[in-house]
CSV table of C-alpha atoms and ligand atoms in Angstrom, one decimal:
chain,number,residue,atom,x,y,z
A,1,UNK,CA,43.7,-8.9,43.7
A,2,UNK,CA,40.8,-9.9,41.7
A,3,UNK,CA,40.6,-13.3,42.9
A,4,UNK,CA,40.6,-12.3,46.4
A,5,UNK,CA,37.8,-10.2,46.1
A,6,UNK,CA,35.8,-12.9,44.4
A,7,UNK,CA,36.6,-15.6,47.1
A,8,UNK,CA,35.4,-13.0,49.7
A,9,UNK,CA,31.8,-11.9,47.5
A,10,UNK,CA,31.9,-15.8,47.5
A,11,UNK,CA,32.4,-16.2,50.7
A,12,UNK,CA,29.5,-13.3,51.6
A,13,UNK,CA,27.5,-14.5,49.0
A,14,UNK,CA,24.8,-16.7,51.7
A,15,UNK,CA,24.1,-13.7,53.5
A,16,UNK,CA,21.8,-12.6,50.6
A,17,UNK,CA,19.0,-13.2,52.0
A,18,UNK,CA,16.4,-12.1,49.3
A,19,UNK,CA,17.9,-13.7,46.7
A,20,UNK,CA,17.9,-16.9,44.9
A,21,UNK,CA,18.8,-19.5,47.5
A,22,UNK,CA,16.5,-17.8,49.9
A,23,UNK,CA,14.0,-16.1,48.5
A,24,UNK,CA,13.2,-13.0,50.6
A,25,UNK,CA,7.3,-9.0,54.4
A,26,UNK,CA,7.8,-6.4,55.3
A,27,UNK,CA,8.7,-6.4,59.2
A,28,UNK,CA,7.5,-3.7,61.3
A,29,UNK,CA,5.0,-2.7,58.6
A,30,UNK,CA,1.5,-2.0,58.6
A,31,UNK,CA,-1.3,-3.0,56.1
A,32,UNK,CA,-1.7,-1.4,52.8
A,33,UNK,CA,-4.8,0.8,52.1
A,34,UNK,CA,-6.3,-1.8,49.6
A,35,UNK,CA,-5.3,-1.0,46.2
A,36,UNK,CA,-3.6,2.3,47.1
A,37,UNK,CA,-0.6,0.8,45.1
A,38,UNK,CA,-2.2,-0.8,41.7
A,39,UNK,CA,0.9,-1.2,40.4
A,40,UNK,CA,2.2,-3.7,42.8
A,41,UNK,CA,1.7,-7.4,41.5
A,42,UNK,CA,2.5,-10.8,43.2
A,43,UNK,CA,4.7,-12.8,41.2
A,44,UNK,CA,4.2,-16.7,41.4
A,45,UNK,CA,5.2,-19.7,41.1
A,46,UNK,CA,2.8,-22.9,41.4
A,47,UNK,CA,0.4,-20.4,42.4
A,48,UNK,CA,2.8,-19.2,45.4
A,49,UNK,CA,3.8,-15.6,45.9
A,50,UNK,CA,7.8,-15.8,45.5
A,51,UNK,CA,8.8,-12.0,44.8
A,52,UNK,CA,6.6,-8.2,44.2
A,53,UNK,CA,7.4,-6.4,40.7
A,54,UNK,CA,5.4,-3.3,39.8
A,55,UNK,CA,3.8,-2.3,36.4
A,56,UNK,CA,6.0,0.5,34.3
A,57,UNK,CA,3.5,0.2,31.6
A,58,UNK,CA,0.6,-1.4,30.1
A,59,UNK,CA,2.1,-4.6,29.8
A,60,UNK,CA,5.2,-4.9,31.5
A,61,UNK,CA,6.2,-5.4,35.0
A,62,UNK,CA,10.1,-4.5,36.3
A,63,UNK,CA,11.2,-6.8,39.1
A,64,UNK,CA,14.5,-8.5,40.3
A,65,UNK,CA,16.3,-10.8,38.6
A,66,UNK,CA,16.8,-13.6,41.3
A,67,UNK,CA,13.3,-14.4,40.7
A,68,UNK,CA,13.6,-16.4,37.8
A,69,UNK,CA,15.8,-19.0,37.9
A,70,UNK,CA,15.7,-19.3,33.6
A,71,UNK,CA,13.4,-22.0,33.2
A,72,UNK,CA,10.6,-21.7,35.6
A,73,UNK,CA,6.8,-20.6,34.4
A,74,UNK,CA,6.1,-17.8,36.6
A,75,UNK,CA,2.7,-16.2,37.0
A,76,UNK,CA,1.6,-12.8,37.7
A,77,UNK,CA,-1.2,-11.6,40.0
A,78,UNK,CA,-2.3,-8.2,39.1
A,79,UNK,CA,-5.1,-5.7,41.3
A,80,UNK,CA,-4.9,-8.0,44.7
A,81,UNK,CA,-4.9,-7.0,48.0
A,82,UNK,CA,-5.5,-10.1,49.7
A,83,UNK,CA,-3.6,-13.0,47.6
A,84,UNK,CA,-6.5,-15.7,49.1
A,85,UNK,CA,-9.1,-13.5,47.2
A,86,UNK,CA,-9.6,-13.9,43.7
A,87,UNK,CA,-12.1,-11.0,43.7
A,88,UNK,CA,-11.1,-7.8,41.6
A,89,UNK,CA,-7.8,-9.5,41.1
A,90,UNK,CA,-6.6,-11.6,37.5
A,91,UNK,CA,-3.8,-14.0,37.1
A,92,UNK,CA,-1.7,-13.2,33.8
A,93,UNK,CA,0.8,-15.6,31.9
A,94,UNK,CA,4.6,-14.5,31.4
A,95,UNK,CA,5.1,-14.1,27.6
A,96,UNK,CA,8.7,-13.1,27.9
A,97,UNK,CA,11.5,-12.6,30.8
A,98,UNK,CA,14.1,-10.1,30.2
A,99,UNK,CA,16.9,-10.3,32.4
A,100,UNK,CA,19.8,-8.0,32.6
A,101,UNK,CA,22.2,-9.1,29.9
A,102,UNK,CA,24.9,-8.5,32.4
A,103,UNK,CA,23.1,-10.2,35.3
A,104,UNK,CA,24.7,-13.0,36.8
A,105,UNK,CA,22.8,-15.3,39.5
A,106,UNK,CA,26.2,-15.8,41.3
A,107,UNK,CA,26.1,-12.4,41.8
A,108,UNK,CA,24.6,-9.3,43.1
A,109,UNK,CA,25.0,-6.9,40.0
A,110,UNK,CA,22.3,-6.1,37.8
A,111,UNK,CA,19.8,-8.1,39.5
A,112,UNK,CA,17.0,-6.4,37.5
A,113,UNK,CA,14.3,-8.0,34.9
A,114,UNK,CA,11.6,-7.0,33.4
A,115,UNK,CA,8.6,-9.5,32.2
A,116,UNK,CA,6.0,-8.7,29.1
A,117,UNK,CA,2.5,-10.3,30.1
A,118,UNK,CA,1.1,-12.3,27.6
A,119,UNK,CA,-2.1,-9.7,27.9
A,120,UNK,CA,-2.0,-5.8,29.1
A,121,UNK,CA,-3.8,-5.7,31.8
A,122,UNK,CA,-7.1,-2.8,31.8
A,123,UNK,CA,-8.2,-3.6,35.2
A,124,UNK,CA,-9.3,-0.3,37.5
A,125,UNK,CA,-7.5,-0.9,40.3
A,126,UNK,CA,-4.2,-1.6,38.0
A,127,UNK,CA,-1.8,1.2,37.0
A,128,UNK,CA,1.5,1.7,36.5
A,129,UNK,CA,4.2,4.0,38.6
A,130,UNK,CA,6.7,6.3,36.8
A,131,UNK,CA,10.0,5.5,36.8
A,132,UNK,CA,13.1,8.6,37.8
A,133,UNK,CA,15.0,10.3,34.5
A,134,UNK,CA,17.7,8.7,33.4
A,135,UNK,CA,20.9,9.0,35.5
A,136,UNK,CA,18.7,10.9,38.9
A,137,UNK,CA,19.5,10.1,42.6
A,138,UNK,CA,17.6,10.3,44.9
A,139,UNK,CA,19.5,12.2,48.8
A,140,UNK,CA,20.0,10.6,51.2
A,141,UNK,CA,17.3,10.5,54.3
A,142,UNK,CA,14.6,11.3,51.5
A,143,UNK,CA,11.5,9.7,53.2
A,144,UNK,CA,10.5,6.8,51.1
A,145,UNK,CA,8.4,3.4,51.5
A,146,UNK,CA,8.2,-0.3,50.6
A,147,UNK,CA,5.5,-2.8,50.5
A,148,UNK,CA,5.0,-6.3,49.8
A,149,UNK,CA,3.4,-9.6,50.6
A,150,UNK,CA,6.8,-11.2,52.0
A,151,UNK,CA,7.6,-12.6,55.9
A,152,UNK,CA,6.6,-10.1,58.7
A,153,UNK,CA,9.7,-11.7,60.6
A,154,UNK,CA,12.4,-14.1,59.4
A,155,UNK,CA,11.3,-17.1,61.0
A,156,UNK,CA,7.2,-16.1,59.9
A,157,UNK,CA,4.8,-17.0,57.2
A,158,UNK,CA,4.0,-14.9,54.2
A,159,UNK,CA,1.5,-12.5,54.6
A,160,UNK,CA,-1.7,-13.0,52.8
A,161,UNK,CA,-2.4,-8.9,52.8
A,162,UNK,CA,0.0,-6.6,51.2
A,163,UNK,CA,2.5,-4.5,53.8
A,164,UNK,CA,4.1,-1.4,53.5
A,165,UNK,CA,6.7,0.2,56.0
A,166,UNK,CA,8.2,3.6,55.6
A,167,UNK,CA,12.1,3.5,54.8
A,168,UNK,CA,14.5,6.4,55.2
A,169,UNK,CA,17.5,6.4,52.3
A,170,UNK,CA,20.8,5.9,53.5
A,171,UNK,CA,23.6,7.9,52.4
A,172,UNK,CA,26.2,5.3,49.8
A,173,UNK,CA,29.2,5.8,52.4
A,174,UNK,CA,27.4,4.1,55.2
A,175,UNK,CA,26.3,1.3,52.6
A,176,UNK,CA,29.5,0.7,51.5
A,177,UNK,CA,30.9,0.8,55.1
A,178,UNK,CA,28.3,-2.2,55.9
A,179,UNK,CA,28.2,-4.4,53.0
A,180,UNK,CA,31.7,-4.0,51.7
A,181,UNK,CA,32.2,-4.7,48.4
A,182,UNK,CA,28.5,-6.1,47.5
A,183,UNK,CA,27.1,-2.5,47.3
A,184,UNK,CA,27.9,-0.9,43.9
A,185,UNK,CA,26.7,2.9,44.8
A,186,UNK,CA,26.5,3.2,40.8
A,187,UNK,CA,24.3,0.3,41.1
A,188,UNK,CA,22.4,0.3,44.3
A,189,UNK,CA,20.8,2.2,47.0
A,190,UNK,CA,20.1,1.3,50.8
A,191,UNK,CA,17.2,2.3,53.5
A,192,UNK,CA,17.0,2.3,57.3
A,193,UNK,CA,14.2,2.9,59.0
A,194,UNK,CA,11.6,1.1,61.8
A,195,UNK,CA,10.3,-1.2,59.2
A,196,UNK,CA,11.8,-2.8,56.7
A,197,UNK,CA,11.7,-6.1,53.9
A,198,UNK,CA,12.2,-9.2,54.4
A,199,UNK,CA,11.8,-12.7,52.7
A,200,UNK,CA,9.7,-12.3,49.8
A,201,UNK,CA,10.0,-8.6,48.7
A,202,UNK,CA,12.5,-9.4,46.4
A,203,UNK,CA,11.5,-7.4,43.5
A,204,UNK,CA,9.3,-4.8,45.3
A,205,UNK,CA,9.7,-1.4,44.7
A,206,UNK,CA,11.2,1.0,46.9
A,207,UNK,CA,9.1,4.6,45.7
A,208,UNK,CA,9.9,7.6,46.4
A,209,UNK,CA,7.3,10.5,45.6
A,210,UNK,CA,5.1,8.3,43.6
A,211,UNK,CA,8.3,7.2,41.8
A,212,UNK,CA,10.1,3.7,41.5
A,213,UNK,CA,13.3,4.5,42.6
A,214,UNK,CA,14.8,1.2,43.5
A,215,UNK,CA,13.6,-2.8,42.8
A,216,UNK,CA,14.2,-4.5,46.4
A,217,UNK,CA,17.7,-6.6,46.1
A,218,UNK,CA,18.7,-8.1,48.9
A,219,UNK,CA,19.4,-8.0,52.8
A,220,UNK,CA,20.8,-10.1,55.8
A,221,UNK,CA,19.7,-13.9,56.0
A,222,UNK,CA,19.5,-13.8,59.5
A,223,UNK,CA,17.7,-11.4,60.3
A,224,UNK,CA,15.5,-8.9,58.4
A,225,UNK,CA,16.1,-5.2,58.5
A,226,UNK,CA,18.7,-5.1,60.6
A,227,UNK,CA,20.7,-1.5,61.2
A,228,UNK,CA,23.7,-3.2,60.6
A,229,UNK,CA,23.0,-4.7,57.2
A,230,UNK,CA,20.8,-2.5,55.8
A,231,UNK,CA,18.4,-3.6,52.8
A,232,UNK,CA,19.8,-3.0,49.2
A,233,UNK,CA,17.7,-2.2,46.2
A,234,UNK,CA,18.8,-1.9,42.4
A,235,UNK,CA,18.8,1.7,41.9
A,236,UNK,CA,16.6,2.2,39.0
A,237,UNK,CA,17.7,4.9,37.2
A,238,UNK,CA,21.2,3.9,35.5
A,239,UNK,CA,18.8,1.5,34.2
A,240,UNK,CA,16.3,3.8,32.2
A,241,UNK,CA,17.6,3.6,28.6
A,242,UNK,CA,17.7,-0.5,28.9
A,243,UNK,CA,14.3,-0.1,30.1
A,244,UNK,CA,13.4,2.3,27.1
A,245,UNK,CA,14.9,0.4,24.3
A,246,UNK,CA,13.5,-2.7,25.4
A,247,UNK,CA,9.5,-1.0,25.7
A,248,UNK,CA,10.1,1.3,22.5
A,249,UNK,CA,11.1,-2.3,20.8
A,250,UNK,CA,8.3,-3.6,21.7
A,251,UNK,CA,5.6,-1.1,20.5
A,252,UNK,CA,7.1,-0.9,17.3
A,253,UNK,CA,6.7,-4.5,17.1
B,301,NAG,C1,14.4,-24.0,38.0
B,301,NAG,O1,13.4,-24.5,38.9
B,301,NAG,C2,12.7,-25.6,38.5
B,301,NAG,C3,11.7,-25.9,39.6
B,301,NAG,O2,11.0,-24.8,40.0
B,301,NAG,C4,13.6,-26.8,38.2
B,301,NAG,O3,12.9,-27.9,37.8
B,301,NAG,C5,14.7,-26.3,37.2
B,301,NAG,O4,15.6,-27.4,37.1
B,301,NAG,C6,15.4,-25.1,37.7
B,301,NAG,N1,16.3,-24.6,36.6
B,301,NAG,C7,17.5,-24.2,36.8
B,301,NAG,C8,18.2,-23.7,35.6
B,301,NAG,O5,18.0,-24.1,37.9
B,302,NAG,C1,27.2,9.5,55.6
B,302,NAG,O1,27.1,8.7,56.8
B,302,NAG,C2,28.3,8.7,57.5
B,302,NAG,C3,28.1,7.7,58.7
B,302,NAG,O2,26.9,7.9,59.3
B,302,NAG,C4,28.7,10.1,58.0
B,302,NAG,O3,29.9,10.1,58.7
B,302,NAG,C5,28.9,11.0,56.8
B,302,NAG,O4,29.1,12.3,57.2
B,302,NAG,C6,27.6,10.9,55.9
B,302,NAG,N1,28.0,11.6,54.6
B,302,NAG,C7,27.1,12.4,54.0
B,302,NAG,C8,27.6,13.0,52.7
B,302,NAG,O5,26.0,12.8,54.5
């Protein structure tokens, strides 16, 4: 029993679009107000946007954990709009990356990390977003949104401005009916709606109410937002305590 339901994640696994092998705009999005979400930050690699994160404090940012691959220097731009423009904007140094202890890159469980900056950050336009109480879900249809700096259409380039689309929640049996097995509801969430993420919003956040419900997962590889394989996030909130010990460590430090 078990094997068979490994050879068929297996099997699923390349239709994760926003993970590893295929890093994962928005589609159907519009542009951002300019810093109306200071906590969003680009994270790099070689100086090339490769997922979002958000700030959940001072110096840490929460993001997926697809987007490290366990050796790679990533970097972190924090207060940007527009990722050509250096203006108002600073580009921080990783000093640690904490990956789920039960996070697996074969798989989609757990697929959260956070990442201490070698520097907190006191820009204006920076600030963090507040995270739900430990354990809280969120109903489904709940009006929600997403934003990030990913492809505006599967085939498309990056966008250089940040994107945000609005997302509708979508109730766990209709997740489950679509992805099978690779949605966990204890672990995951999913959206609908006229816009949606694609390639390179891994790691985004999907807020609710000024809250950081969910930390953009993954979605279909050939196409983005598509009704029939709705995008997945990481529900947050199971994941409060880890968060807590790991940030309460730290300033004790
Ligand atoms: C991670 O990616 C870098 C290049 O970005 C590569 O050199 C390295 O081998 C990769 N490490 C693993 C563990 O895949
Ligand atoms: C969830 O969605 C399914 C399919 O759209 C529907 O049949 C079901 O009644 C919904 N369940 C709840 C609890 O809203």
């Amino acid at each position: 029993m078990t094997i068979v339901s490994l050879l068929l994640l297996a099997s699923l696994l390349p239709q994760l679009t926003f993970s590893a092998h295929v890093k994962v705009g928005i589609v159907n999005g519009i542009e951002a107000k300019p810093h109306s979400r200071p906590y969003m930050v680009s994270i790099q690699l070689d100086k090339t946007h490769i997922c979002g994160g958000f700030f959940i404090s001072d110096e840490f940012i929460l993001t997926a954990a697809h987007c490290w691959n366990g050796s790679q220097t990533l970097t972190v731009v924090v207060g940007a709009h527009d990722l050509r423009l250096s203006k108002n904007s600073d580009r921080i140094g990783v000093k640690s990356y904490i990956q789920h202890p039960s996070y697996n890159r074969h798989f989609p469980w757990n697929d959260i990390m956070l990442l201490r900056l070698q520097e907190k950050v006191y820009l204006n336009n920076v600030k963090w977003i507040s995270l739900p109480e430990k354990g809280e879900d969120v109903e489904a249809n709940t009006h929600c949104s997403v934003a990030g700096w990913g492809r505006v259409d599967i085939n498309g380039q990056m966008t250089n401005r940040l994107m945000e689309a609005n997302v509708y929640i979508t109730n766990n049996t209709e997740c489950h009916q679509k992805w099978g097995n690779m949605f966990s509801p204890k672990q995951m969430m999913c959206t609908h709606g006229h816009g949606g993420s694609c390639i390179g919003d891994s790691g985004g956040p999907l807020v609710c109410e000024n809250t950081a419900v969910g930390v953009t997962a993954f979605g279909y590889k050939s196409r983005c937002n598509d009704p029939e394989k709705p995008n997945v996030y990481i529900k947050i909130s199971p994941y409060i305590q880890w968060i807590n010990d790991i940030i309460s460590n730290v300033r004790e430090m």
